[in-house]
mmCIF file with all atom_site columns, C-alpha atoms and ligand atoms in Angstrom:
data_model
loop_
_atom_site.group_PDB
_atom_site.id
_atom_site.type_symbol
_atom_site.label_atom_id
_atom_site.label_alt_id
_atom_site.label_comp_id
_atom_site.label_asym_id
_atom_site.label_entity_id
_atom_site.label_seq_id
_atom_site.pdbx_PDB_ins_code
_atom_site.Cartn_x
_atom_site.Cartn_y
_atom_site.Cartn_z
_atom_site.occupancy
_atom_site.B_iso_or_equiv
_atom_site.pdbx_formal_charge
_atom_site.auth_seq_id
_atom_site.auth_comp_id
_atom_site.auth_asym_id
_atom_site.auth_atom_id
_atom_site.pdbx_PDB_model_num
ATOM   1   C  CA  . UNK B 1 1   ? 125.505 -3.596  0.141  1.00 55.00 ? 281 UNK B CA  1
ATOM   2   C  CA  . UNK B 1 2   ? 123.932 -1.778  3.466  1.00 60.00 ? 282 UNK B CA  1
ATOM   3   C  CA  . UNK B 1 3   ? 122.953 -4.802  5.859  1.00 74.00 ? 283 UNK B CA  1
ATOM   4   C  CA  . UNK B 1 4   ? 119.639 -3.911  7.829  1.00 88.00 ? 284 UNK B CA  1
ATOM   5   C  CA  . UNK B 1 5   ? 120.164 -4.210  11.453 1.00 94.00 ? 285 UNK B CA  1
ATOM   6   C  CA  . UNK B 1 6   ? 117.702 -4.278  14.306 1.00 95.00 ? 286 UNK B CA  1
ATOM   7   C  CA  . UNK B 1 7   ? 118.332 -5.243  17.659 1.00 97.00 ? 287 UNK B CA  1
ATOM   8   C  CA  . UNK B 1 8   ? 115.494 -6.508  20.158 1.00 96.00 ? 288 UNK B CA  1
ATOM   9   C  CA  . UNK B 1 9   ? 115.860 -7.454  23.823 1.00 98.00 ? 289 UNK B CA  1
ATOM   10  C  CA  . UNK B 1 10  ? 113.395 -10.282 24.594 1.00 98.00 ? 290 UNK B CA  1
ATOM   11  C  CA  . UNK B 1 11  ? 112.537 -10.313 28.562 1.00 98.00 ? 291 UNK B CA  1
ATOM   12  C  CA  . UNK B 1 12  ? 111.258 -14.005 28.633 1.00 98.00 ? 292 UNK B CA  1
ATOM   13  C  CA  . UNK B 1 13  ? 110.492 -17.201 26.771 1.00 98.00 ? 293 UNK B CA  1
ATOM   14  C  CA  . UNK B 1 14  ? 107.242 -16.311 25.573 1.00 98.00 ? 294 UNK B CA  1
ATOM   15  C  CA  . UNK B 1 15  ? 108.441 -12.897 23.956 1.00 98.00 ? 295 UNK B CA  1
ATOM   16  C  CA  . UNK B 1 16  ? 111.289 -14.804 22.256 1.00 98.00 ? 296 UNK B CA  1
ATOM   17  C  CA  . UNK B 1 17  ? 108.620 -17.323 20.824 1.00 98.00 ? 297 UNK B CA  1
ATOM   18  C  CA  . UNK B 1 18  ? 106.325 -14.640 19.877 1.00 98.00 ? 298 UNK B CA  1
ATOM   19  C  CA  . UNK B 1 19  ? 109.592 -12.684 18.248 1.00 98.00 ? 299 UNK B CA  1
ATOM   20  C  CA  . UNK B 1 20  ? 109.759 -16.101 16.066 1.00 98.00 ? 300 UNK B CA  1
ATOM   21  C  CA  . UNK B 1 21  ? 106.142 -15.966 15.092 1.00 98.00 ? 301 UNK B CA  1
ATOM   22  C  CA  . UNK B 1 22  ? 105.937 -12.870 13.865 1.00 97.00 ? 302 UNK B CA  1
ATOM   23  C  CA  . UNK B 1 23  ? 109.154 -13.586 11.632 1.00 97.00 ? 303 UNK B CA  1
ATOM   24  C  CA  . UNK B 1 24  ? 107.566 -17.078 10.566 1.00 98.00 ? 304 UNK B CA  1
ATOM   25  C  CA  . UNK B 1 25  ? 104.672 -14.989 9.404  1.00 97.00 ? 305 UNK B CA  1
ATOM   26  C  CA  . UNK B 1 26  ? 106.264 -12.353 7.299  1.00 96.00 ? 306 UNK B CA  1
ATOM   27  C  CA  . UNK B 1 27  ? 109.505 -14.322 5.928  1.00 97.00 ? 307 UNK B CA  1
ATOM   28  C  CA  . UNK B 1 28  ? 110.088 -14.560 2.007  1.00 95.00 ? 308 UNK B CA  1
ATOM   29  C  CA  . UNK B 1 29  ? 110.382 -17.835 0.345  1.00 95.00 ? 309 UNK B CA  1
ATOM   30  C  CA  . UNK B 1 30  ? 113.522 -19.287 0.027  1.00 95.00 ? 310 UNK B CA  1
ATOM   31  C  CA  . UNK B 1 31  ? 114.809 -17.381 3.229  1.00 96.00 ? 311 UNK B CA  1
ATOM   32  C  CA  . UNK B 1 32  ? 118.080 -18.944 5.175  1.00 96.00 ? 312 UNK B CA  1
ATOM   33  C  CA  . UNK B 1 33  ? 118.190 -17.887 8.831  1.00 97.00 ? 313 UNK B CA  1
ATOM   34  C  CA  . UNK B 1 34  ? 121.674 -17.988 10.073 1.00 96.00 ? 314 UNK B CA  1
ATOM   35  C  CA  . UNK B 1 35  ? 121.259 -18.329 13.992 1.00 96.00 ? 315 UNK B CA  1
ATOM   36  C  CA  . UNK B 1 36  ? 124.250 -17.987 16.408 1.00 95.00 ? 316 UNK B CA  1
ATOM   37  C  CA  . UNK B 1 37  ? 124.645 -17.511 20.174 1.00 95.00 ? 317 UNK B CA  1
ATOM   38  C  CA  . UNK B 1 38  ? 125.414 -19.601 23.108 1.00 93.00 ? 318 UNK B CA  1
ATOM   39  C  CA  . UNK B 1 39  ? 123.953 -22.908 24.269 1.00 94.00 ? 319 UNK B CA  1
ATOM   40  C  CA  . UNK B 1 40  ? 120.861 -22.053 25.849 1.00 96.00 ? 320 UNK B CA  1
ATOM   41  C  CA  . UNK B 1 41  ? 120.492 -18.534 24.359 1.00 97.00 ? 321 UNK B CA  1
ATOM   42  C  CA  . UNK B 1 42  ? 117.115 -19.323 22.747 1.00 98.00 ? 322 UNK B CA  1
ATOM   43  C  CA  . UNK B 1 43  ? 118.046 -20.506 19.379 1.00 97.00 ? 323 UNK B CA  1
ATOM   44  C  CA  . UNK B 1 44  ? 115.592 -23.434 19.150 1.00 97.00 ? 324 UNK B CA  1
ATOM   45  C  CA  . UNK B 1 45  ? 113.017 -21.162 21.054 1.00 98.00 ? 325 UNK B CA  1
ATOM   46  C  CA  . UNK B 1 46  ? 112.738 -18.962 18.059 1.00 98.00 ? 326 UNK B CA  1
ATOM   47  C  CA  . UNK B 1 47  ? 112.421 -21.561 15.822 1.00 98.00 ? 327 UNK B CA  1
ATOM   48  C  CA  . UNK B 1 48  ? 109.733 -22.846 17.799 1.00 98.00 ? 328 UNK B CA  1
ATOM   49  C  CA  . UNK B 1 49  ? 108.166 -19.610 17.099 1.00 98.00 ? 329 UNK B CA  1
ATOM   50  C  CA  . UNK B 1 50  ? 109.048 -19.108 13.680 1.00 98.00 ? 330 UNK B CA  1
ATOM   51  C  CA  . UNK B 1 51  ? 107.257 -22.470 13.140 1.00 98.00 ? 331 UNK B CA  1
ATOM   52  C  CA  . UNK B 1 52  ? 104.080 -21.356 14.405 1.00 98.00 ? 332 UNK B CA  1
ATOM   53  C  CA  . UNK B 1 53  ? 104.019 -18.199 12.711 1.00 98.00 ? 333 UNK B CA  1
ATOM   54  C  CA  . UNK B 1 54  ? 104.641 -20.632 9.375  1.00 98.00 ? 334 UNK B CA  1
ATOM   55  C  CA  . UNK B 1 55  ? 101.316 -22.721 10.677 1.00 98.00 ? 335 UNK B CA  1
ATOM   56  C  CA  . UNK B 1 56  ? 103.863 -25.615 11.198 1.00 98.00 ? 336 UNK B CA  1
ATOM   57  C  CA  . UNK B 1 57  ? 100.813 -28.327 13.080 1.00 97.00 ? 337 UNK B CA  1
ATOM   58  C  CA  . UNK B 1 58  ? 101.129 -28.326 16.799 1.00 94.00 ? 338 UNK B CA  1
ATOM   59  C  CA  . UNK B 1 59  ? 101.746 -31.875 16.927 1.00 96.00 ? 339 UNK B CA  1
ATOM   60  C  CA  . UNK B 1 60  ? 105.225 -31.047 15.644 1.00 95.00 ? 340 UNK B CA  1
ATOM   61  C  CA  . UNK B 1 61  ? 107.393 -30.349 18.446 1.00 93.00 ? 341 UNK B CA  1
ATOM   62  C  CA  . UNK B 1 62  ? 110.336 -28.658 17.782 1.00 94.00 ? 342 UNK B CA  1
ATOM   63  C  CA  . UNK B 1 63  ? 113.689 -29.343 19.505 1.00 92.00 ? 343 UNK B CA  1
ATOM   64  C  CA  . UNK B 1 64  ? 117.278 -29.141 18.257 1.00 84.00 ? 344 UNK B CA  1
ATOM   65  C  CA  . UNK B 1 65  ? 118.219 -31.470 15.770 1.00 78.00 ? 345 UNK B CA  1
ATOM   66  C  CA  . UNK B 1 66  ? 121.502 -32.483 17.497 1.00 74.00 ? 346 UNK B CA  1
ATOM   67  C  CA  . UNK B 1 67  ? 122.159 -35.805 16.367 1.00 78.00 ? 347 UNK B CA  1
ATOM   68  C  CA  . UNK B 1 68  ? 119.794 -35.778 13.311 1.00 80.00 ? 348 UNK B CA  1
ATOM   69  C  CA  . UNK B 1 69  ? 121.508 -32.821 12.053 1.00 90.00 ? 349 UNK B CA  1
ATOM   70  C  CA  . UNK B 1 70  ? 118.155 -31.894 10.161 1.00 94.00 ? 350 UNK B CA  1
ATOM   71  C  CA  . UNK B 1 71  ? 114.379 -32.036 10.318 1.00 95.00 ? 351 UNK B CA  1
ATOM   72  C  CA  . UNK B 1 72  ? 111.590 -31.003 8.025  1.00 96.00 ? 352 UNK B CA  1
ATOM   73  C  CA  . UNK B 1 73  ? 108.334 -29.703 9.124  1.00 97.00 ? 353 UNK B CA  1
ATOM   74  C  CA  . UNK B 1 74  ? 105.263 -28.754 7.165  1.00 97.00 ? 354 UNK B CA  1
ATOM   75  C  CA  . UNK B 1 75  ? 103.654 -25.409 7.025  1.00 96.00 ? 355 UNK B CA  1
ATOM   76  C  CA  . UNK B 1 76  ? 102.787 -22.585 4.845  1.00 97.00 ? 356 UNK B CA  1
ATOM   77  C  CA  . UNK B 1 77  ? 106.486 -22.774 3.274  1.00 97.00 ? 357 UNK B CA  1
ATOM   78  C  CA  . UNK B 1 78  ? 107.996 -26.441 4.108  1.00 97.00 ? 358 UNK B CA  1
ATOM   79  C  CA  . UNK B 1 79  ? 110.575 -25.850 7.045  1.00 98.00 ? 359 UNK B CA  1
ATOM   80  C  CA  . UNK B 1 80  ? 113.921 -27.413 7.339  1.00 97.00 ? 360 UNK B CA  1
ATOM   81  C  CA  . UNK B 1 81  ? 115.537 -26.939 10.917 1.00 97.00 ? 361 UNK B CA  1
ATOM   82  C  CA  . UNK B 1 82  ? 119.524 -27.708 11.000 1.00 95.00 ? 362 UNK B CA  1
ATOM   83  C  CA  . UNK B 1 83  ? 121.641 -27.770 14.044 1.00 94.00 ? 363 UNK B CA  1
ATOM   84  C  CA  . UNK B 1 84  ? 125.443 -27.924 12.975 1.00 92.00 ? 364 UNK B CA  1
ATOM   85  C  CA  . UNK B 1 85  ? 127.032 -28.087 16.181 1.00 90.00 ? 365 UNK B CA  1
ATOM   86  C  CA  . UNK B 1 86  ? 128.471 -31.548 15.839 1.00 88.00 ? 366 UNK B CA  1
ATOM   87  C  CA  . UNK B 1 87  ? 129.240 -30.974 12.118 1.00 89.00 ? 367 UNK B CA  1
ATOM   88  C  CA  . UNK B 1 88  ? 132.972 -31.341 11.354 1.00 88.00 ? 368 UNK B CA  1
ATOM   89  C  CA  . UNK B 1 89  ? 133.115 -30.593 7.928  1.00 86.00 ? 369 UNK B CA  1
ATOM   90  C  CA  . UNK B 1 90  ? 131.028 -30.075 4.436  1.00 84.00 ? 370 UNK B CA  1
ATOM   91  C  CA  . UNK B 1 91  ? 131.302 -33.492 3.101  1.00 88.00 ? 371 UNK B CA  1
ATOM   92  C  CA  . UNK B 1 92  ? 129.074 -34.634 5.981  1.00 89.00 ? 372 UNK B CA  1
ATOM   93  C  CA  . UNK B 1 93  ? 126.480 -31.928 5.049  1.00 90.00 ? 373 UNK B CA  1
ATOM   94  C  CA  . UNK B 1 94  ? 126.846 -32.964 1.522  1.00 90.00 ? 374 UNK B CA  1
ATOM   95  C  CA  . UNK B 1 95  ? 125.954 -36.489 2.346  1.00 90.00 ? 375 UNK B CA  1
ATOM   96  C  CA  . UNK B 1 96  ? 122.513 -35.352 3.674  1.00 89.00 ? 376 UNK B CA  1
ATOM   97  C  CA  . UNK B 1 97  ? 121.714 -33.265 0.673  1.00 91.00 ? 377 UNK B CA  1
ATOM   98  C  CA  . UNK B 1 98  ? 121.967 -30.023 3.068  1.00 92.00 ? 378 UNK B CA  1
ATOM   99  C  CA  . UNK B 1 99  ? 123.235 -28.153 0.117  1.00 91.00 ? 379 UNK B CA  1
ATOM   100 C  CA  . UNK B 1 100 ? 120.251 -28.919 -2.223 1.00 92.00 ? 380 UNK B CA  1
ATOM   101 C  CA  . UNK B 1 101 ? 117.652 -27.921 0.219  1.00 93.00 ? 381 UNK B CA  1
ATOM   102 C  CA  . UNK B 1 102 ? 119.753 -24.665 1.192  1.00 91.00 ? 382 UNK B CA  1
ATOM   103 C  CA  . UNK B 1 103 ? 119.264 -23.668 -2.430 1.00 89.00 ? 383 UNK B CA  1
ATOM   104 C  CA  . UNK B 1 104 ? 115.435 -24.688 -2.236 1.00 91.00 ? 384 UNK B CA  1
ATOM   105 C  CA  . UNK B 1 105 ? 112.108 -22.376 -2.099 1.00 94.00 ? 385 UNK B CA  1
ATOM   106 C  CA  . UNK B 1 106 ? 111.728 -23.295 1.689  1.00 96.00 ? 386 UNK B CA  1
ATOM   107 C  CA  . UNK B 1 107 ? 112.605 -21.931 4.853  1.00 97.00 ? 387 UNK B CA  1
ATOM   108 C  CA  . UNK B 1 108 ? 115.694 -23.293 6.337  1.00 97.00 ? 388 UNK B CA  1
ATOM   109 C  CA  . UNK B 1 109 ? 116.875 -22.260 9.814  1.00 97.00 ? 389 UNK B CA  1
ATOM   110 C  CA  . UNK B 1 110 ? 120.228 -23.258 10.995 1.00 96.00 ? 390 UNK B CA  1
ATOM   111 C  CA  . UNK B 1 111 ? 121.879 -23.513 14.518 1.00 95.00 ? 391 UNK B CA  1
ATOM   112 C  CA  . UNK B 1 112 ? 125.787 -22.824 14.789 1.00 91.00 ? 392 UNK B CA  1
ATOM   113 C  CA  . UNK B 1 113 ? 125.371 -21.594 11.223 1.00 90.00 ? 393 UNK B CA  1
ATOM   114 C  CA  . UNK B 1 114 ? 128.969 -19.667 12.150 1.00 87.00 ? 394 UNK B CA  1
ATOM   115 C  CA  . UNK B 1 115 ? 130.279 -22.826 10.872 1.00 85.00 ? 395 UNK B CA  1
ATOM   116 C  CA  . UNK B 1 116 ? 129.193 -22.295 6.856  1.00 82.00 ? 396 UNK B CA  1
ATOM   117 C  CA  . UNK B 1 117 ? 128.359 -18.930 6.905  1.00 60.00 ? 397 UNK B CA  1
ATOM   118 C  CA  . UNK B 1 118 ? 130.477 -17.871 3.651  1.00 70.00 ? 398 UNK B CA  1
ATOM   119 C  CA  . UNK B 1 119 ? 128.381 -20.743 1.621  1.00 77.00 ? 399 UNK B CA  1
ATOM   120 C  CA  . UNK B 1 120 ? 125.341 -19.060 1.892  1.00 84.00 ? 400 UNK B CA  1
ATOM   121 C  CA  . UNK B 1 121 ? 123.279 -16.843 -0.460 1.00 80.00 ? 401 UNK B CA  1
ATOM   122 C  CA  . UNK B 1 122 ? 122.261 -13.316 -0.162 1.00 83.00 ? 402 UNK B CA  1
ATOM   123 C  CA  . UNK B 1 123 ? 118.524 -14.137 0.814  1.00 93.00 ? 403 UNK B CA  1
ATOM   124 C  CA  . UNK B 1 124 ? 119.730 -14.834 4.627  1.00 94.00 ? 404 UNK B CA  1
ATOM   125 C  CA  . UNK B 1 125 ? 119.354 -13.621 7.841  1.00 95.00 ? 405 UNK B CA  1
ATOM   126 C  CA  . UNK B 1 126 ? 121.634 -13.566 10.867 1.00 95.00 ? 406 UNK B CA  1
ATOM   127 C  CA  . UNK B 1 127 ? 120.338 -13.546 14.108 1.00 97.00 ? 407 UNK B CA  1
ATOM   128 C  CA  . UNK B 1 128 ? 122.462 -13.299 17.275 1.00 97.00 ? 408 UNK B CA  1
ATOM   129 C  CA  . UNK B 1 129 ? 121.032 -14.291 20.263 1.00 97.00 ? 409 UNK B CA  1
ATOM   130 C  CA  . UNK B 1 130 ? 122.978 -13.312 23.627 1.00 98.00 ? 410 UNK B CA  1
ATOM   131 C  CA  . UNK B 1 131 ? 122.391 -14.289 27.180 1.00 98.00 ? 411 UNK B CA  1
ATOM   132 C  CA  . UNK B 1 132 ? 122.082 -11.352 29.099 1.00 98.00 ? 412 UNK B CA  1
ATOM   133 C  CA  . UNK B 1 133 ? 120.750 -12.709 32.478 1.00 98.00 ? 413 UNK B CA  1
ATOM   134 C  CA  . UNK B 1 134 ? 118.405 -15.946 33.277 1.00 98.00 ? 414 UNK B CA  1
ATOM   135 C  CA  . UNK B 1 135 ? 115.514 -14.291 31.580 1.00 98.00 ? 415 UNK B CA  1
ATOM   136 C  CA  . UNK B 1 136 ? 116.688 -11.640 29.284 1.00 98.00 ? 416 UNK B CA  1
ATOM   137 C  CA  . UNK B 1 137 ? 118.055 -12.024 25.973 1.00 98.00 ? 417 UNK B CA  1
ATOM   138 C  CA  . UNK B 1 138 ? 119.747 -9.381  23.365 1.00 98.00 ? 418 UNK B CA  1
ATOM   139 C  CA  . UNK B 1 139 ? 118.390 -10.478 19.912 1.00 98.00 ? 419 UNK B CA  1
ATOM   140 C  CA  . UNK B 1 140 ? 120.408 -8.913  16.921 1.00 97.00 ? 420 UNK B CA  1
ATOM   141 C  CA  . UNK B 1 141 ? 118.728 -9.415  13.511 1.00 97.00 ? 421 UNK B CA  1
ATOM   142 C  CA  . UNK B 1 142 ? 120.792 -8.374  10.117 1.00 95.00 ? 422 UNK B CA  1
ATOM   143 C  CA  . UNK B 1 143 ? 118.765 -8.719  6.981  1.00 95.00 ? 423 UNK B CA  1
ATOM   144 C  CA  . UNK B 1 144 ? 121.225 -9.262  3.843  1.00 92.00 ? 424 UNK B CA  1
ATOM   145 C  CA  . UNK B 1 145 ? 118.310 -7.864  1.442  1.00 89.00 ? 425 UNK B CA  1
ATOM   146 C  CA  . UNK B 1 146 ? 115.646 -5.577  2.056  1.00 89.00 ? 426 UNK B CA  1
ATOM   147 C  CA  . UNK B 1 147 ? 112.347 -6.896  2.976  1.00 89.00 ? 427 UNK B CA  1
ATOM   148 C  CA  . UNK B 1 148 ? 113.336 -11.079 3.997  1.00 92.00 ? 428 UNK B CA  1
ATOM   149 C  CA  . UNK B 1 149 ? 111.102 -10.009 6.982  1.00 94.00 ? 429 UNK B CA  1
ATOM   150 C  CA  . UNK B 1 150 ? 108.795 -7.353  7.943  1.00 90.00 ? 430 UNK B CA  1
ATOM   151 C  CA  . UNK B 1 151 ? 110.726 -5.732  10.613 1.00 87.00 ? 431 UNK B CA  1
ATOM   152 C  CA  . UNK B 1 152 ? 107.920 -2.889  11.391 1.00 85.00 ? 432 UNK B CA  1
ATOM   153 C  CA  . UNK B 1 153 ? 106.160 -5.967  12.344 1.00 84.00 ? 433 UNK B CA  1
ATOM   154 C  CA  . UNK B 1 154 ? 108.419 -7.250  15.242 1.00 88.00 ? 434 UNK B CA  1
HETATM 155 N  N1  . ATP L 2 .   ? 114.061 -14.605 26.870 1.00 73.43 ? 73  ATP L N1  1
HETATM 156 C  C1  . ATP L 2 .   ? 114.163 -15.889 26.658 1.00 73.43 ? 73  ATP L C1  1
HETATM 157 N  N2  . ATP L 2 .   ? 114.359 -15.952 25.475 1.00 73.43 ? 73  ATP L N2  1
HETATM 158 C  C2  . ATP L 2 .   ? 114.396 -17.330 25.082 1.00 73.43 ? 73  ATP L C2  1
HETATM 159 N  N3  . ATP L 2 .   ? 114.483 -18.241 26.213 1.00 73.43 ? 73  ATP L N3  1
HETATM 160 C  C3  . ATP L 2 .   ? 114.850 -18.059 27.325 1.00 73.43 ? 73  ATP L C3  1
HETATM 161 C  C4  . ATP L 2 .   ? 114.343 -16.704 27.600 1.00 73.43 ? 73  ATP L C4  1
HETATM 162 N  N4  . ATP L 2 .   ? 114.871 -16.818 29.161 1.00 73.43 ? 73  ATP L N4  1
HETATM 163 C  C5  . ATP L 2 .   ? 114.924 -17.750 29.412 1.00 73.43 ? 73  ATP L C5  1
HETATM 164 N  N5  . ATP L 2 .   ? 114.848 -18.657 27.961 1.00 73.43 ? 73  ATP L N5  1
HETATM 165 C  C6  . ATP L 2 .   ? 115.564 -20.172 28.500 1.00 73.43 ? 73  ATP L C6  1
HETATM 166 O  O1  . ATP L 2 .   ? 116.606 -20.523 27.969 1.00 73.43 ? 73  ATP L O1  1
HETATM 167 C  C7  . ATP L 2 .   ? 116.596 -21.737 27.142 1.00 73.43 ? 73  ATP L C7  1
HETATM 168 C  C8  . ATP L 2 .   ? 116.882 -21.508 25.917 1.00 73.43 ? 73  ATP L C8  1
HETATM 169 O  O2  . ATP L 2 .   ? 116.794 -22.743 25.243 1.00 73.43 ? 73  ATP L O2  1
HETATM 170 P  P1  . ATP L 2 .   ? 117.151 -23.185 23.871 1.00 73.43 ? 73  ATP L P1  1
HETATM 171 O  O3  . ATP L 2 .   ? 117.323 -24.557 23.748 1.00 73.43 ? 73  ATP L O3  1
HETATM 172 O  O4  . ATP L 2 .   ? 115.951 -22.486 23.006 1.00 73.43 ? 73  ATP L O4  1
HETATM 173 O  O5  . ATP L 2 .   ? 118.590 -22.790 23.261 1.00 73.43 ? 73  ATP L O5  1
HETATM 174 P  P2  . ATP L 2 .   ? 119.362 -22.855 22.081 1.00 73.43 ? 73  ATP L P2  1
HETATM 175 O  O6  . ATP L 2 .   ? 120.433 -21.612 22.119 1.00 73.43 ? 73  ATP L O6  1
HETATM 176 O  O7  . ATP L 2 .   ? 118.956 -23.405 21.405 1.00 73.43 ? 73  ATP L O7  1
HETATM 177 O  O8  . ATP L 2 .   ? 120.674 -23.780 22.923 1.00 73.43 ? 73  ATP L O8  1
HETATM 178 P  P3  . ATP L 2 .   ? 121.592 -24.960 22.062 1.00 73.43 ? 73  ATP L P3  1
HETATM 179 O  O9  . ATP L 2 .   ? 122.653 -24.285 21.429 1.00 73.43 ? 73  ATP L O9  1
HETATM 180 O  O10 . ATP L 2 .   ? 121.923 -25.839 23.246 1.00 73.43 ? 73  ATP L O10 1
HETATM 181 O  O11 . ATP L 2 .   ? 120.871 -25.557 20.998 1.00 73.43 ? 73  ATP L O11 1
HETATM 182 C  C9  . ATP L 2 .   ? 115.208 -22.029 27.569 1.00 73.43 ? 73  ATP L C9  1
HETATM 183 O  O12 . ATP L 2 .   ? 115.176 -23.319 28.817 1.00 73.43 ? 73  ATP L O12 1
HETATM 184 C  C10 . ATP L 2 .   ? 114.125 -21.270 27.987 1.00 73.43 ? 73  ATP L C10 1
HETATM 185 O  O13 . ATP L 2 .   ? 113.153 -21.356 28.663 1.00 73.43 ? 73  ATP L O13 1
HETATM 186 MG MG1 . MG  L 3 .   ? 119.267 -25.288 19.760 1.00 73.43 ? 74  MG  L MG1 1
#
């Protein structure tokens, strides 16, 4: 299948939050967002924006779920935010019910998703964040199926 690829330069944290918000507003139910990129490239910042777009209440402050691996937030569509940085094998993920969550109608955003890429279905968006300098990030978005988000809105 031809994949839609969209590239965008963000010049500030605020811009990344806004791009995330627009993604969250238009995203289809059941979409998995696979985030990759260096430490500090803005994966969590983008998820904070996505949460805004999904109307996750302000009282939830989203941080990398490095120690508990996955966090859940209520929103227009429930948002699950996972960080696989410390995961060593898929059994650890089975234990916490990760695969059931993946195959749900929720939105699942996964940092360090490259650790399990091939196990993820076609309702998937890959987002790669690259550090250009202190305040600039190159954001590459790849859609595996049309219309998972509205690219025109970004
Ligand atoms: N254009 C930008 N977009 C996003 N973050 C930016 C930008 N410019 C600077 N920053 C800074 O980069 C950092 C991004 O941190 P964030 O926790 O989102 O990264 P991360 O990719 O989730 O890292 P980790 O792999 O450690 O979880 C923040 O300190 C933020 O202020
Ligand atoms: Mg993070």
